[in-house]
Tab-separated table of C-alpha atoms in Angstrom:
chain	number	residue	atom	x	y	z
A	8	UNK	CA	10.622	147.494	84.400
A	9	UNK	CA	12.685	144.315	84.986
A	10	UNK	CA	12.296	142.453	88.244
A	11	UNK	CA	14.851	143.029	90.977
A	12	UNK	CA	17.639	140.450	90.881
A	13	UNK	CA	18.069	138.510	94.127
A	14	UNK	CA	20.981	136.317	95.221
A	15	UNK	CA	20.641	132.777	93.906
A	16	UNK	CA	20.608	130.770	90.675
A	17	UNK	CA	19.864	132.703	87.496
A	18	UNK	CA	18.519	131.376	84.202
A	19	UNK	CA	20.307	133.375	81.554
A	20	UNK	CA	21.247	132.483	78.007
A	21	UNK	CA	24.394	134.637	78.311
A	22	UNK	CA	26.069	132.121	80.604
A	23	UNK	CA	25.298	133.701	84.000
A	24	UNK	CA	24.625	130.881	86.444
A	25	UNK	CA	24.114	132.712	89.742
A	26	UNK	CA	23.831	136.109	91.387
A	27	UNK	CA	25.953	136.323	94.535
A	28	UNK	CA	26.398	138.959	97.229
A	29	UNK	CA	30.047	139.839	97.880
A	30	UNK	CA	31.806	142.186	100.284
A	31	UNK	CA	34.421	144.376	98.625
A	32	UNK	CA	35.569	147.949	98.240
A	33	UNK	CA	33.469	149.954	95.825
A	34	UNK	CA	35.093	152.894	94.037
A	35	UNK	CA	32.810	155.906	94.526
A	36	UNK	CA	34.935	158.528	92.796
A	37	UNK	CA	38.335	158.822	91.195
A	38	UNK	CA	40.481	161.258	89.253
A	39	UNK	CA	43.752	161.284	87.382
A	40	UNK	CA	46.350	164.022	87.164
A	41	UNK	CA	49.387	164.962	85.137
A	42	UNK	CA	51.151	167.446	87.415
A	43	UNK	CA	54.051	169.594	86.318
A	44	UNK	CA	55.463	170.445	89.740
A	45	UNK	CA	57.714	173.478	89.448
A	46	UNK	CA	60.366	174.788	91.847
A	47	UNK	CA	60.433	171.933	94.339
A	48	UNK	CA	63.115	172.569	96.945
A	49	UNK	CA	65.926	170.016	96.756
A	50	UNK	CA	67.373	168.986	100.135
A	51	UNK	CA	70.749	167.369	99.502
A	52	UNK	CA	72.607	164.971	101.723
A	53	UNK	CA	75.109	166.787	103.931
A	54	UNK	CA	78.045	165.260	102.076
A	55	UNK	CA	76.975	167.085	98.877
A	56	UNK	CA	76.456	170.581	100.332
A	57	UNK	CA	80.021	171.660	99.563
A	58	UNK	CA	79.719	170.321	96.005
A	59	UNK	CA	76.536	172.353	95.442
A	60	UNK	CA	78.144	175.504	96.877
A	61	UNK	CA	80.960	175.191	94.295
A	62	UNK	CA	78.819	174.030	91.361
A	63	UNK	CA	78.525	176.134	88.238
A	64	UNK	CA	75.291	174.467	87.111
A	65	UNK	CA	73.098	171.425	87.675
A	66	UNK	CA	71.171	169.226	85.279
A	67	UNK	CA	68.306	166.839	85.743
A	68	UNK	CA	68.897	163.207	86.494
A	69	UNK	CA	66.336	160.783	87.859
A	70	UNK	CA	63.715	160.648	90.609
A	71	UNK	CA	62.204	157.834	92.630
A	72	UNK	CA	58.924	158.013	94.525
A	73	UNK	CA	59.591	156.794	98.069
A	74	UNK	CA	56.240	157.213	99.815
A	75	UNK	CA	52.917	159.059	99.692
A	76	UNK	CA	51.292	160.157	102.952
A	77	UNK	CA	47.500	160.273	102.503
A	78	UNK	CA	44.887	161.876	104.766
A	79	UNK	CA	41.098	161.969	104.253
A	80	UNK	CA	38.808	164.557	105.855
A	81	UNK	CA	35.104	165.310	105.193
A	82	UNK	CA	34.162	168.583	103.497
A	83	UNK	CA	31.971	170.400	106.005
A	84	UNK	CA	29.952	172.431	103.503
A	85	UNK	CA	29.315	169.608	101.018
A	86	UNK	CA	28.037	166.325	102.477
A	87	UNK	CA	29.428	163.162	100.986
A	88	UNK	CA	32.579	164.851	99.675
A	89	UNK	CA	36.057	164.486	101.142
A	90	UNK	CA	39.410	166.177	100.776
A	91	UNK	CA	42.328	163.882	100.033
A	92	UNK	CA	45.596	165.492	101.121
A	93	UNK	CA	48.739	163.866	99.775
A	94	UNK	CA	52.403	164.434	100.464
A	95	UNK	CA	54.830	162.868	97.993
A	96	UNK	CA	58.392	162.099	99.090
A	97	UNK	CA	60.997	161.736	96.337
A	98	UNK	CA	64.608	160.664	96.175
A	99	UNK	CA	66.121	162.826	93.428
A	100	UNK	CA	69.520	162.371	91.789
A	101	UNK	CA	71.068	165.316	89.914
A	102	UNK	CA	74.280	166.053	88.040
A	103	UNK	CA	76.336	168.962	89.413
A	104	UNK	CA	78.957	170.463	87.125
A	105	UNK	CA	82.108	171.966	88.643
A	106	UNK	CA	85.167	173.273	86.806
A	107	UNK	CA	86.031	169.793	85.503
A	108	UNK	CA	84.017	168.349	82.585
A	109	UNK	CA	82.839	165.263	84.481
A	110	UNK	CA	79.722	165.952	86.586
A	111	UNK	CA	79.321	164.966	90.228
A	112	UNK	CA	76.210	162.997	91.155
A	113	UNK	CA	74.304	164.495	94.104
A	114	UNK	CA	71.335	162.934	95.873
A	115	UNK	CA	68.629	164.482	98.006
A	116	UNK	CA	64.971	164.768	98.979
A	117	UNK	CA	62.063	166.609	97.356
A	118	UNK	CA	58.579	166.990	98.860
A	119	UNK	CA	55.355	167.707	96.957
A	120	UNK	CA	51.947	168.471	98.502
A	121	UNK	CA	48.737	167.861	96.589
A	122	UNK	CA	44.990	167.970	97.376
A	123	UNK	CA	41.951	166.489	95.641
A	124	UNK	CA	38.228	166.641	96.489
A	125	UNK	CA	36.254	163.489	95.687
A	126	UNK	CA	32.821	162.055	96.399
A	127	UNK	CA	32.872	159.242	98.947
A	128	UNK	CA	29.215	159.006	99.972
A	129	UNK	CA	28.081	158.861	103.605
A	130	UNK	CA	28.090	156.150	106.228
A	131	UNK	CA	28.366	156.182	109.998
A	132	UNK	CA	28.131	152.468	110.732
A	133	UNK	CA	30.554	150.966	113.253
A	134	UNK	CA	32.338	147.841	112.010
A	135	UNK	CA	33.237	144.950	114.307
A	136	UNK	CA	35.090	141.777	113.370
A	137	UNK	CA	35.781	138.441	115.049
A	138	UNK	CA	39.067	138.034	113.226
A	139	UNK	CA	41.856	137.204	115.650
A	140	UNK	CA	45.457	138.323	115.264
A	141	UNK	CA	48.019	136.548	117.388
A	142	UNK	CA	49.894	138.920	119.687
A	143	UNK	CA	47.469	141.799	119.084
A	144	UNK	CA	44.220	142.923	120.713
A	145	UNK	CA	41.167	140.986	119.559
A	146	UNK	CA	39.725	142.953	116.664
A	147	UNK	CA	36.284	141.933	117.914
A	148	UNK	CA	36.855	144.353	120.805
A	149	UNK	CA	37.995	147.126	118.455
A	150	UNK	CA	35.736	149.208	116.275
A	151	UNK	CA	36.127	151.392	113.269
A	152	UNK	CA	33.779	153.520	111.209
A	153	UNK	CA	32.779	152.836	107.625
A	154	UNK	CA	34.736	155.839	106.346
A	155	UNK	CA	36.018	156.016	102.753
A	156	UNK	CA	39.576	154.928	102.085
A	157	UNK	CA	41.786	156.953	99.777
A	158	UNK	CA	44.062	155.049	97.395
A	159	UNK	CA	46.828	156.817	95.482
A	160	UNK	CA	48.576	155.197	92.534
A	161	UNK	CA	51.633	156.959	91.135
A	162	UNK	CA	54.695	156.210	89.043
A	163	UNK	CA	58.203	157.527	89.474
A	164	UNK	CA	58.266	161.127	88.226
A	165	UNK	CA	60.270	162.588	85.366
A	166	UNK	CA	62.905	165.217	86.159
A	167	UNK	CA	62.085	168.048	83.771
A	168	UNK	CA	64.428	170.770	85.007
A	169	UNK	CA	66.856	171.730	87.762
A	170	UNK	CA	68.453	175.056	88.599
A	171	UNK	CA	70.728	176.405	91.301
A	172	UNK	CA	70.248	179.782	93.033
A	173	UNK	CA	72.108	181.818	95.627
A	174	UNK	CA	69.967	182.469	98.693
A	175	UNK	CA	70.039	185.796	100.518
A	176	UNK	CA	69.882	184.462	104.045
A	177	UNK	CA	69.640	181.390	106.192
A	178	UNK	CA	66.441	179.977	107.627
A	179	UNK	CA	66.202	178.592	111.153
A	180	UNK	CA	63.611	175.970	110.174
A	181	UNK	CA	62.419	174.503	106.928
A	182	UNK	CA	58.764	173.527	107.104
A	183	UNK	CA	59.073	170.988	104.329
A	184	UNK	CA	61.334	168.850	106.513
A	185	UNK	CA	59.248	169.038	109.685
A	186	UNK	CA	57.101	165.991	108.908
A	187	UNK	CA	59.414	163.634	107.066
A	188	UNK	CA	58.807	160.074	108.362
A	189	UNK	CA	61.811	158.345	109.876
A	190	UNK	CA	61.689	155.509	107.334
A	191	UNK	CA	61.914	158.071	104.507
A	192	UNK	CA	65.038	159.536	106.104
A	193	UNK	CA	66.456	156.030	106.399
A	194	UNK	CA	66.216	155.645	102.594
A	195	UNK	CA	69.138	158.062	102.335
A	196	UNK	CA	72.512	156.725	103.346
A	197	UNK	CA	73.386	159.827	105.325
A	198	UNK	CA	71.865	162.876	106.995
A	199	UNK	CA	69.939	165.422	104.938
A	200	UNK	CA	70.665	169.128	104.922
A	201	UNK	CA	68.502	171.173	107.294
A	202	UNK	CA	67.686	173.799	104.672
A	203	UNK	CA	70.060	176.613	105.713
A	204	UNK	CA	72.539	176.200	102.864
A	205	UNK	CA	74.046	179.214	101.100
A	206	UNK	CA	72.928	177.873	97.708
A	207	UNK	CA	69.711	176.061	96.865
A	208	UNK	CA	68.540	173.822	94.060
A	209	UNK	CA	64.994	173.855	92.711
A	210	UNK	CA	63.675	170.939	90.684
A	211	UNK	CA	60.724	170.583	88.292
A	212	UNK	CA	59.094	167.150	88.210
A	213	UNK	CA	56.430	165.605	86.002
A	214	UNK	CA	54.119	163.369	88.034
A	215	UNK	CA	51.346	161.021	86.848
A	216	UNK	CA	48.881	159.856	89.502
A	217	UNK	CA	45.445	158.330	90.051
A	218	UNK	CA	43.441	159.047	93.214
A	219	UNK	CA	40.274	157.231	94.212
A	220	UNK	CA	37.921	156.934	97.186
A	221	UNK	CA	36.770	153.438	98.141
A	222	UNK	CA	34.255	152.261	100.725
A	223	UNK	CA	33.422	148.808	102.041
A	224	UNK	CA	30.203	147.695	100.339
A	225	UNK	CA	28.075	144.640	99.690
A	226	UNK	CA	27.472	144.224	95.972
A	227	UNK	CA	25.342	141.841	93.952
A	228	UNK	CA	27.388	140.499	91.042
A	229	UNK	CA	26.764	137.897	88.328
A	230	UNK	CA	28.684	134.624	88.475
A	231	UNK	CA	29.406	132.625	85.338
A	232	UNK	CA	31.156	129.680	86.989
A	233	UNK	CA	33.863	128.818	89.461
A	234	UNK	CA	37.235	130.177	88.429
A	235	UNK	CA	39.132	126.957	87.821
A	236	UNK	CA	42.713	127.284	86.487
A	237	UNK	CA	43.153	125.461	83.185
A	238	UNK	CA	46.969	125.367	83.310
A	239	UNK	CA	48.714	122.466	85.002
A	240	UNK	CA	51.332	123.141	87.662
A	241	UNK	CA	54.188	121.360	85.925
A	242	UNK	CA	57.656	122.184	87.185
A	243	UNK	CA	59.328	119.205	85.576
A	244	UNK	CA	60.684	116.031	87.065
A	245	UNK	CA	64.289	117.135	86.928
A	246	UNK	CA	65.097	114.554	84.236
A	247	UNK	CA	64.658	116.833	81.244
A	248	UNK	CA	67.421	117.019	78.698
A	249	UNK	CA	69.224	120.339	79.352
A	250	UNK	CA	70.242	120.582	75.715
A	251	UNK	CA	66.638	119.996	74.637
A	252	UNK	CA	65.463	122.837	76.888
A	253	UNK	CA	68.249	125.048	75.570
A	254	UNK	CA	67.277	124.348	71.947
A	255	UNK	CA	63.741	125.648	72.667
A	256	UNK	CA	65.096	129.052	73.651
A	257	UNK	CA	65.351	131.532	70.789
A	258	UNK	CA	68.713	133.023	69.944
A	259	UNK	CA	68.978	136.429	71.719
A	260	UNK	CA	69.564	138.519	68.616
A	261	UNK	CA	68.686	141.696	70.489
A	262	UNK	CA	71.588	141.186	72.874
A	263	UNK	CA	74.023	141.384	69.955
A	264	UNK	CA	72.245	143.869	67.666
A	265	UNK	CA	70.096	146.718	69.078
A	266	UNK	CA	66.542	146.347	67.721
A	267	UNK	CA	65.008	149.024	65.540
A	268	UNK	CA	61.724	148.763	67.453
A	269	UNK	CA	60.837	147.316	70.837
A	270	UNK	CA	58.683	144.203	70.550
A	271	UNK	CA	58.219	140.919	72.369
A	272	UNK	CA	59.758	137.747	70.926
A	273	UNK	CA	57.416	135.274	69.241
A	274	UNK	CA	57.802	132.616	71.942
A	275	UNK	CA	57.625	135.120	74.841
A	276	UNK	CA	54.727	133.384	76.631
A	277	UNK	CA	56.351	129.925	76.290
A	278	UNK	CA	59.675	131.155	77.649
A	279	UNK	CA	57.986	133.125	80.446
A	280	UNK	CA	55.997	130.077	81.627
A	281	UNK	CA	59.127	127.922	81.560
A	282	UNK	CA	61.149	130.417	83.603
A	283	UNK	CA	58.437	131.107	86.207
A	284	UNK	CA	57.893	127.386	86.677
A	285	UNK	CA	61.474	126.411	87.314
A	286	UNK	CA	62.564	129.232	89.613
């Protein structure tokens, strides 16, 4: 059995020079999902309620993920496991068709709830820090537990379907709108419907997401060398010949003729470095 590696210099023919102890977040468990979320209630802005009441049909448009509220709680019957409850808030844009051929664009809110159970290990240590933040209480006097942290990565969803239905009655309260953060409401330029409309729209979204549980840990990692940048920070002296710079830029053929396939130009890296340097 090989000897235990300790922090310090390492003699290794593979180029490892040292083993160092670092403090970082270790991923204990993760999962990915491809959710087809059917019949999400669409809450339009008040200015579009009359349009929806007169619409003959609606079609899908686009959706933008505004925010994901994440909560982590331990599973009482299975130590080391945690439930990750997520609430996705979307800004959805649809096309409502009235008697005229041209559709009317309507905007509103959709809410999606999701839960995952992941392993996050155990740890009850209290964490204290001497880091000082100006204008805030000294973190050294504040404590927190070494609980796992849930991280959710998601892309904007795809609008798969939208349909409009007549509702039989009005509701006094809509539970989906009870816990919408104020900054999510502020993303809409106008007040949202309270959910007691005579007609309702239901949307189907396709959502890709990755969920993981992380915990602060000390890890022993191999070090090959210091990470020294090998690219010089050259932003030019301002005396370059503008025509010379222009001649180095490829002719934008794709702007005049749509390409058959999507591919990067041959001098993409050179042009990218030039543009990022001179911004």
